[in-house]
XYZ file of C-alpha atoms in Angstrom:
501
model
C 69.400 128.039 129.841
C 65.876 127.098 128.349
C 63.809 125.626 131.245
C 61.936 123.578 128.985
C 65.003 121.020 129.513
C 64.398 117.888 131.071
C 66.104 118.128 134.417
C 67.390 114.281 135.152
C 69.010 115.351 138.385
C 71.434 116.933 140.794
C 75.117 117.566 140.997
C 76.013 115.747 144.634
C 79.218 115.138 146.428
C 83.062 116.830 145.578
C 83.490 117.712 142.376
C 86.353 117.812 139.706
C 86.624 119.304 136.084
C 86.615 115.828 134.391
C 83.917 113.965 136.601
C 81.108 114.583 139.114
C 78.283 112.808 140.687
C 74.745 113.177 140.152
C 71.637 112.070 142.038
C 68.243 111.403 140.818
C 64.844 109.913 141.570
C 63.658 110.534 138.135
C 60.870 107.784 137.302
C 63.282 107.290 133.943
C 66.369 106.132 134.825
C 69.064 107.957 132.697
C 70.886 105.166 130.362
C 74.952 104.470 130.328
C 76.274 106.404 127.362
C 73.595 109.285 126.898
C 74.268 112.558 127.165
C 73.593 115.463 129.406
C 74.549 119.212 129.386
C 75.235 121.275 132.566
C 75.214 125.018 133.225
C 78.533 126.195 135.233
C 78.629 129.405 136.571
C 80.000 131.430 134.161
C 76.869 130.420 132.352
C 78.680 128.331 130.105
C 76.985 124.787 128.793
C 79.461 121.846 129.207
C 78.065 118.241 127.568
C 78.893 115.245 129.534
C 78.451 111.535 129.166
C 76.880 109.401 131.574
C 79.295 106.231 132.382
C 77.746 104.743 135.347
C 73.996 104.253 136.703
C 72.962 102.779 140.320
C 69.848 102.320 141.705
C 69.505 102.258 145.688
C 66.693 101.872 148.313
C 67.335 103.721 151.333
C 64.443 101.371 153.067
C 65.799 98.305 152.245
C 69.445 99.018 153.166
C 69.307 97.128 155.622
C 67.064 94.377 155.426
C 67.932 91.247 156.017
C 65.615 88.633 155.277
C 62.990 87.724 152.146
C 59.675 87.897 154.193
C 60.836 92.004 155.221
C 60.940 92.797 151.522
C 57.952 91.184 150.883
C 55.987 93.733 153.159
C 58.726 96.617 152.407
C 57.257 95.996 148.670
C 53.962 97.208 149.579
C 54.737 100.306 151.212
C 57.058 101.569 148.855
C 56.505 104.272 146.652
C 58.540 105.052 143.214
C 60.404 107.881 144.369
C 61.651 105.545 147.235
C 63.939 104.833 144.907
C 67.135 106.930 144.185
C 69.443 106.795 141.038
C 73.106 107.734 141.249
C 75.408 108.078 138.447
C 78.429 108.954 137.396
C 79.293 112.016 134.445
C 82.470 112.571 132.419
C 82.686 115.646 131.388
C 83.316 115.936 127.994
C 83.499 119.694 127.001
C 82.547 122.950 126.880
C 79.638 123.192 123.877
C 80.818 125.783 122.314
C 84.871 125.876 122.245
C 84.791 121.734 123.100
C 87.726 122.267 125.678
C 87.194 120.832 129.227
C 86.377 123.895 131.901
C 88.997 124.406 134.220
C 86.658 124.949 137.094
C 84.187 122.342 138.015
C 80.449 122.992 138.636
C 78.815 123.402 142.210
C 77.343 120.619 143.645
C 73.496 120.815 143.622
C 73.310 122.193 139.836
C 71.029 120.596 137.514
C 71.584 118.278 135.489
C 70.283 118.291 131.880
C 68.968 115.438 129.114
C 71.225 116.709 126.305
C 69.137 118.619 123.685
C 69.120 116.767 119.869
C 70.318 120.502 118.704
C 73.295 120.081 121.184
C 74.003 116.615 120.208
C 73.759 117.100 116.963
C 76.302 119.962 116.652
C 78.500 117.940 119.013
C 78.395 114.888 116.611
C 76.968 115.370 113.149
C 79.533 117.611 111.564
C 82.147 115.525 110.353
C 83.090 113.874 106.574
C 81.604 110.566 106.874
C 78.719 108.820 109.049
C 79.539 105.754 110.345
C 76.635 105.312 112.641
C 74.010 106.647 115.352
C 74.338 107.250 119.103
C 72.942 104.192 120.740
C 71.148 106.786 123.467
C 69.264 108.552 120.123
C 68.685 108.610 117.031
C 71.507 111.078 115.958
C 74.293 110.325 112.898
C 77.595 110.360 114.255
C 80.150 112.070 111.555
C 83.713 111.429 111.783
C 86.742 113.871 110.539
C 88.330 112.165 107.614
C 91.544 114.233 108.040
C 91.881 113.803 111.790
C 91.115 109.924 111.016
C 93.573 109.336 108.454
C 96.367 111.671 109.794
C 95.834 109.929 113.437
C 94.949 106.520 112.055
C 92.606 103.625 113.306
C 92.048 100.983 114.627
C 88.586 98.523 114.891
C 88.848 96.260 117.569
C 86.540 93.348 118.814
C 86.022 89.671 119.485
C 85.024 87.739 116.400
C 81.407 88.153 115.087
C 80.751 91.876 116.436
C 80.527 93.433 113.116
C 84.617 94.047 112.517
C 84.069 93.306 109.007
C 80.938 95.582 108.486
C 82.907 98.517 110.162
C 85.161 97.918 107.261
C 82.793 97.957 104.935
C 81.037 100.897 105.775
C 84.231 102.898 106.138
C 84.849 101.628 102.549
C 81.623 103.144 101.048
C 81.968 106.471 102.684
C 85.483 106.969 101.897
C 84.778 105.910 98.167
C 81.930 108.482 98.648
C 84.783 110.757 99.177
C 87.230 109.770 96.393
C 89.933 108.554 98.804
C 92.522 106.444 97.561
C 92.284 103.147 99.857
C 94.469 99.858 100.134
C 93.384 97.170 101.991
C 95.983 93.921 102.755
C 92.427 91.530 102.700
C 94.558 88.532 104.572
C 90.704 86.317 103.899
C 89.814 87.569 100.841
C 86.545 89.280 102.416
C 86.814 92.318 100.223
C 87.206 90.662 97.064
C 83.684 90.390 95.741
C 82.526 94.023 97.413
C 79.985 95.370 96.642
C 77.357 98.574 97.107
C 73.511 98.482 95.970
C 73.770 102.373 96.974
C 73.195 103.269 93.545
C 74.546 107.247 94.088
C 77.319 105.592 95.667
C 79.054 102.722 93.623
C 82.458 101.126 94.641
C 84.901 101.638 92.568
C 87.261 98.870 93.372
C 90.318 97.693 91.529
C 91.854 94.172 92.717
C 95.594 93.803 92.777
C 97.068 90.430 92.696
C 99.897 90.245 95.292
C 103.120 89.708 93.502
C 106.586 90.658 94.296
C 109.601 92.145 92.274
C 112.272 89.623 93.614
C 114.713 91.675 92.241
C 113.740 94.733 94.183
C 113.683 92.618 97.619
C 117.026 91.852 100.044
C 118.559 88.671 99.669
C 117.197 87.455 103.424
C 113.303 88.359 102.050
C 114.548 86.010 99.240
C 115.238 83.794 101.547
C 112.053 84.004 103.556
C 110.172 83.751 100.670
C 112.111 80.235 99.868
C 111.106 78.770 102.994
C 114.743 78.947 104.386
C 115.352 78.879 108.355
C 116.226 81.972 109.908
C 118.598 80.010 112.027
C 119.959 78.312 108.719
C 122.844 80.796 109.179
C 125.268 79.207 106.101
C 122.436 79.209 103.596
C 121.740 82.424 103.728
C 125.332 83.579 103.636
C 125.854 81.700 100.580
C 122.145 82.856 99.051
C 123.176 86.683 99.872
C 126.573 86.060 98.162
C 124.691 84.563 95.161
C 122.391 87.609 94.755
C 125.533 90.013 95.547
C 127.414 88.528 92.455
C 123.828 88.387 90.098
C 123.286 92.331 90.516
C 126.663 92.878 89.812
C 126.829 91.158 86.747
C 123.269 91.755 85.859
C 120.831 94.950 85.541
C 116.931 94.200 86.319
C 116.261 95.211 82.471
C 118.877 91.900 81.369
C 116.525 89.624 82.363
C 113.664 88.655 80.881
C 111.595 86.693 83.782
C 111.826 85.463 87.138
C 113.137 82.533 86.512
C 115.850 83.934 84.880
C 116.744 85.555 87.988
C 116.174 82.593 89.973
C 118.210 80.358 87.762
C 121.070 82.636 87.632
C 121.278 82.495 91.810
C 121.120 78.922 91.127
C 123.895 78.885 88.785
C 126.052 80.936 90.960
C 125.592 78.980 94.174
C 126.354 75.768 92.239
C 129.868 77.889 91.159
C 130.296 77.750 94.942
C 130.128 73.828 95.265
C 133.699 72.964 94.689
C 135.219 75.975 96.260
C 133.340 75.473 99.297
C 133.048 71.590 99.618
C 133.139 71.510 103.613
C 129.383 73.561 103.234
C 128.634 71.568 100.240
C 125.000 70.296 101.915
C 123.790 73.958 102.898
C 124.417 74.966 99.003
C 122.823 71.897 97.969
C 119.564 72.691 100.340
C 119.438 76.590 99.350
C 119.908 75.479 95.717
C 116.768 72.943 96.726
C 114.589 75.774 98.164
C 114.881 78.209 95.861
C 113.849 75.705 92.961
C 111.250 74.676 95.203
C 109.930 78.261 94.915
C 110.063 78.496 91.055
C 107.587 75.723 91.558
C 105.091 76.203 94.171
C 105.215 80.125 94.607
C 105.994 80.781 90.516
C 102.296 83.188 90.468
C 103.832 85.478 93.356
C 107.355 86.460 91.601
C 107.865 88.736 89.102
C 110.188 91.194 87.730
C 109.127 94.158 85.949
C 106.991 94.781 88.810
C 106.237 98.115 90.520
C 103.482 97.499 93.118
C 102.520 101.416 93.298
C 101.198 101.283 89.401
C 98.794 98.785 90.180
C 97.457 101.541 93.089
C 94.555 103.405 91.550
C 94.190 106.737 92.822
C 90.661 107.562 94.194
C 89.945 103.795 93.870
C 89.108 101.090 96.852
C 92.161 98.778 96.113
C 91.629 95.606 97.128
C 94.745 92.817 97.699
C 93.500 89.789 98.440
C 95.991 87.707 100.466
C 93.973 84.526 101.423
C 95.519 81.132 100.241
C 99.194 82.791 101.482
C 100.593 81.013 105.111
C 101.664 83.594 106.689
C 105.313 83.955 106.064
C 104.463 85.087 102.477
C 101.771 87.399 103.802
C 104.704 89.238 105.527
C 106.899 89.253 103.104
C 104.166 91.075 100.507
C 102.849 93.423 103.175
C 106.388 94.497 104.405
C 107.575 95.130 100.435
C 104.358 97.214 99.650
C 104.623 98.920 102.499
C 107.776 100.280 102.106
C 107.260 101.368 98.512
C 104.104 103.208 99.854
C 105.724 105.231 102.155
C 108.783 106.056 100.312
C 106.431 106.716 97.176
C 104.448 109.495 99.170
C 107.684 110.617 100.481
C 108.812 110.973 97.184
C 105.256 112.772 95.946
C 105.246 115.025 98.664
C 109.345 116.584 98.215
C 107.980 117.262 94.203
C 105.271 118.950 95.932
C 102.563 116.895 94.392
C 101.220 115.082 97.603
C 99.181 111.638 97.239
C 97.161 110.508 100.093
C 96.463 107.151 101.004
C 94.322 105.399 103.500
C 96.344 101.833 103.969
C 93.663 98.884 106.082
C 95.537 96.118 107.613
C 93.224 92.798 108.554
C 94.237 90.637 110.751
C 96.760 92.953 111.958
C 97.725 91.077 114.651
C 99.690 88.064 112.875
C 101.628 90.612 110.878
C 102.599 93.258 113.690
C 102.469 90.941 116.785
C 103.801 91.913 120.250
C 106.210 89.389 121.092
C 107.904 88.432 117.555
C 109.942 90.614 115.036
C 108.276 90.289 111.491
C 109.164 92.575 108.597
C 106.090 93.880 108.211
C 106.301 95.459 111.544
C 109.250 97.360 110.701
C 107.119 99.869 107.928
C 103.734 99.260 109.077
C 104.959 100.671 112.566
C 107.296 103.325 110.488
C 103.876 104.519 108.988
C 102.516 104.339 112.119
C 105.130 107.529 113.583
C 105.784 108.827 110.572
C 103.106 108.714 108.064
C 100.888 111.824 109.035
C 103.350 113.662 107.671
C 103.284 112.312 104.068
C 99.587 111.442 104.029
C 99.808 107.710 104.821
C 96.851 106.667 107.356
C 96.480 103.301 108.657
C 93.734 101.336 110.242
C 94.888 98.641 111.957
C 91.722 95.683 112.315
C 92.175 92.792 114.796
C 89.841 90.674 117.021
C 93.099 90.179 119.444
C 94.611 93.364 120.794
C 96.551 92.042 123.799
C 98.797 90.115 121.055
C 99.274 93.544 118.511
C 102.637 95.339 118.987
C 101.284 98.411 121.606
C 103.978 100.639 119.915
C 102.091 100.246 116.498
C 98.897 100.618 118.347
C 99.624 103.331 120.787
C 100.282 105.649 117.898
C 96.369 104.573 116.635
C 94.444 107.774 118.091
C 91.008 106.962 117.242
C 89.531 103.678 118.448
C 86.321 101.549 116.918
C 86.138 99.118 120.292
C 83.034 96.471 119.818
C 82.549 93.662 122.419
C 86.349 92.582 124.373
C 85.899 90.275 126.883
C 89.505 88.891 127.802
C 90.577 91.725 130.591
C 93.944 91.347 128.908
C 92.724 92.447 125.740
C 90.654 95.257 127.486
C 93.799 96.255 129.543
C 96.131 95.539 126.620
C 93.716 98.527 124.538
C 93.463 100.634 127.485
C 96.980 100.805 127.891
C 97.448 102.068 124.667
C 94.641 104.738 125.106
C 94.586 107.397 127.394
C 90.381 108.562 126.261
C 89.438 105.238 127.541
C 88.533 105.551 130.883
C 88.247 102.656 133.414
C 83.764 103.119 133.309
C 84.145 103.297 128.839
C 86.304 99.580 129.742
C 83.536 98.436 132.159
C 80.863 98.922 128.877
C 83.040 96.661 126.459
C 81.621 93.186 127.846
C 77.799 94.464 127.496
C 78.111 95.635 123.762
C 75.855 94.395 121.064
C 76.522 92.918 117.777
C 77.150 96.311 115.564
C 77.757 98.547 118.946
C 81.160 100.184 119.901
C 82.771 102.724 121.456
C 83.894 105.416 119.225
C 86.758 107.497 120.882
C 89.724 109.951 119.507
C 90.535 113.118 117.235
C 88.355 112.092 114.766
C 85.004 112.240 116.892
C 86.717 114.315 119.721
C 83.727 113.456 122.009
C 83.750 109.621 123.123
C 80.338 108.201 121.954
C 78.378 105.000 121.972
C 77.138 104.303 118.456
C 75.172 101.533 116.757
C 77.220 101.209 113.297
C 75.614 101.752 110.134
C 75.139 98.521 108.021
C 76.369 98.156 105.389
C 74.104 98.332 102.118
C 75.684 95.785 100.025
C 77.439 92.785 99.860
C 81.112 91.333 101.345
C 82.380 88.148 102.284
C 83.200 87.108 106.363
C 79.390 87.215 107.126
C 78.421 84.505 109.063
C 77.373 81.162 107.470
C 73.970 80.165 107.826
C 74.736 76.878 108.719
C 71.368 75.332 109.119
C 70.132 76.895 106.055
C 73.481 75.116 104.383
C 72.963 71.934 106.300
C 69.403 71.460 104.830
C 69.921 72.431 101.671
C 72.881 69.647 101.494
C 70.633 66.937 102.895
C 67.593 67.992 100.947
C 69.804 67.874 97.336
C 71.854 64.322 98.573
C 68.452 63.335 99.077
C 66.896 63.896 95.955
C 70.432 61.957 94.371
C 69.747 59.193 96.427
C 65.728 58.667 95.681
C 65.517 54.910 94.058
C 64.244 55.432 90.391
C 61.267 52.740 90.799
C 60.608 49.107 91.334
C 63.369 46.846 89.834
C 61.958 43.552 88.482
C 65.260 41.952 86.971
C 66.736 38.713 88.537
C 68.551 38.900 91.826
């Protein structure tokens, strides 16, 4: 090993092959989250991580009153002070597998060379940021990132949305196909002032085949009670006796479709007189539909033509409650997957990197939705077709953990709530209790980075983005005095008035 490394300190105490001890009285005290290599015996470098610094005073141990340190304070010298840390070990340099031996106590520890760091971190597809500990672009591996999916987790305002954004740009840089289920509409309006890298985005307006759908997402989609147990018998009848009498190429429109239902549910009314006022309400809420939620039904309708392929599309969901947010994400999902299930048997496989916002009010833990049937199918099963998911949420402790357990690599910004920390730990086995102690102290734009697409857990300041989306924060003082300044210039009298009172 070069000697002209800076040696930060000492190996000290019992050692393991995942984590050892160092001491130092270096006058720079080593920072959490940088890097240092180590020589083991068989003259191997391993790089490390340092996840815990302490300072300690040997002299003022045990001191016990203000006036002692006072004239302590004058005596001491700097190197009465001693830092001790903590080191994951990371990996061998070279073959990046863990040594099965650990080092000796007493060996050196080493500031992690940029050559070393960069090899370790700059090799991947895409850069999504730096190392916080120096200035070094941190590269992810598309195809372990998309094959083990994602998912960007933090409390709201820590740069979620410009995570997104990012990943956007340097996917597009890539050609990827992307679909993003944009519950606020923050993607809508995206846009790049790279000018080597342009967006090329193609909006889809959410709409759904209702004659493609089962009769109980009909239902759903109507507004009708889950515990309303007689209207939906009598709606899944309807639709029964429809498809049998009817192909999808018969009718002309939606409301046809919806108007024959009607027509055969009212057939029911003197038949089944005893239910008469369940008919009469599921006649009532599916009219109500053709009237409130006409824009989001359609027949005709194949969601996977409106998917451009190497485009970043965009499906803006905001103005939806939730229900029908569900109900759209569930449907599109399912085509997805059994589209690239389909692509990949006639050998002609088409990738797709699918981001879910909000993911938590569509794949919650404690309540069945449909979306969380296919988005937590793709979850197991869509590495195998080439259907990746990112899954974005500012509240992890409510997402389902099966969904999120099967997310591999981790974008973790500030989490305060221990439940939320616990809740993401749980469903991680790379974060380690000293990576959870670091969430509370992140920055605006800082995260832990941690999985198969990295391999090596790292601290990293996230690239922002160069270009525009919405979900920024508002300036609100700049808003509030613009609004005052223009009502006051409405307001200004005109001049002196010298008519009769």
């Amino acid at each position: 090993m070069e000697n002209k490394k800076e040696v930060i300190g000492y190996i000290v105490g019992e050692t393991t092959t995942t984590e050892v001890t160092f001491l130092s009285n270096s006058d720079k005290i080593p920072e959490v989250g940088s890097y240092v290599s180590i020589e083991y015996p068989n003259g191997r470098e391993v790089l490390g991580m340092i996840e815990g610094v302490m300072q300690s005073c040997p002299i003022l141990d045990e001191v016990l009153s203000v006036e002692d340190i006072l004239k302590l304070r004058k005596l001491e010298k700097e190197d009465s002070y001693l830092v001790i840390g903590k080191i994951k070990i990371l990996g061998d340099v070279e073959e990046k597998k863990i040594p099965k031996i650990p080092p000796k106590p007493g060996t050196e520890v080493y500031s992690a060379s940029e050559e070393i760091l960069k090899k370790m971190f700059s090799t991947g597809d895409i850069e999504i940021g730096k190392l916080l500990s120096k200035d070094i672009p941190v590269r992810l591996d598309v195809n372990r990132l998309c094959s083990r999916h994602l998912a960007i987790l933090a409390i709201t305002g820590m740069g979620k949305s410009n995570t997104v954004a990012v990943l956007l740009s340097e996917l597009n840089r890539l050609k990827a196909t992307v679909l993003v289920f944009d519950v606020h509409g923050e993607y809508r309006d995206i846009e790049s002032y790279n000018e080597n890298n342009k967006l090329r985005v193609n909006i889809i307006k959410p709409k759904i085949n209702v004659y493609e759908i089962s009769s109980d997402s009909l239902a759903d989609l109507a507004g009708v009670d889950v515990a309303a147990t007689k209207q939906r018998l009598y709606i899944r009848k309807a639709v029964d006796n429809v498809k049998e009498k009817y192909r999808e190429s018969d009718l002309q429109s939606a409301e046809d479709y919806i108007n024959l239902i009607v027509d055969e549910l009212e057939s029911f009314l003197e038949e089944s007189k005893r239910d008469a006022n369940s008919i009469y309400t599921a006649i009532f809420r599916l009219k109500d539909m053709l009237k409130f939620k006409g824009h989001l039904i359609t027949l005709h309708y194949n969601p996977i033509e409106k998917i451009k392929e190497n485009y970043i599309n965009i499906l803006p969901l905001e103005g939806l409650d939730e229900n029908d947010i569900d109900i759209i994400i569930s449907y599109i999902s399912k085509e997805i997957l059994m589209d690239r299930k389909k692509a990949l048997r006639e050998g002609c496989p088409k990738p797709i990197f699918i981001i879910l916002e909000e993911a938590h009010l569509v794949i919650p833990k404690y309540r069945n939705t449909r979306s969380k049937i296919y988005i937590s199918r793709i979850a197991r099963e869509g590495r195998k077709f080439g259907v990746g998911l990112c899954l974005v949420s500012q509240r992890p402790k409510t997402l389902d953990p099966e969904t999120l357990s099967q997310c591999n690599n981790l974008i973790i910004s500030k989490l305060i709530e221990p439940h939320d920390q616990q809740h993401v730990q749980q469903a991680s086995e790379n974060l380690s209790e000293d990576l959870l102690k670091q969430l509370p102290g992140l920055n605006v734009g800082e995260a832990i980075i941690i999985g198969p697409a990295l391999r090596i857990p790292a601290l990293v300041k996230i690239n922002k983005f160069n270009g525009k989306y919405g979900g920024e924060d508002l300036d609100i003082v700049w808003i509030w005095e613009k609004s005052y300044s223009e009502r006051s210039r409405e307001e200004e009298p005109l001049g002196d008035y010298d008519g009769l009172d």
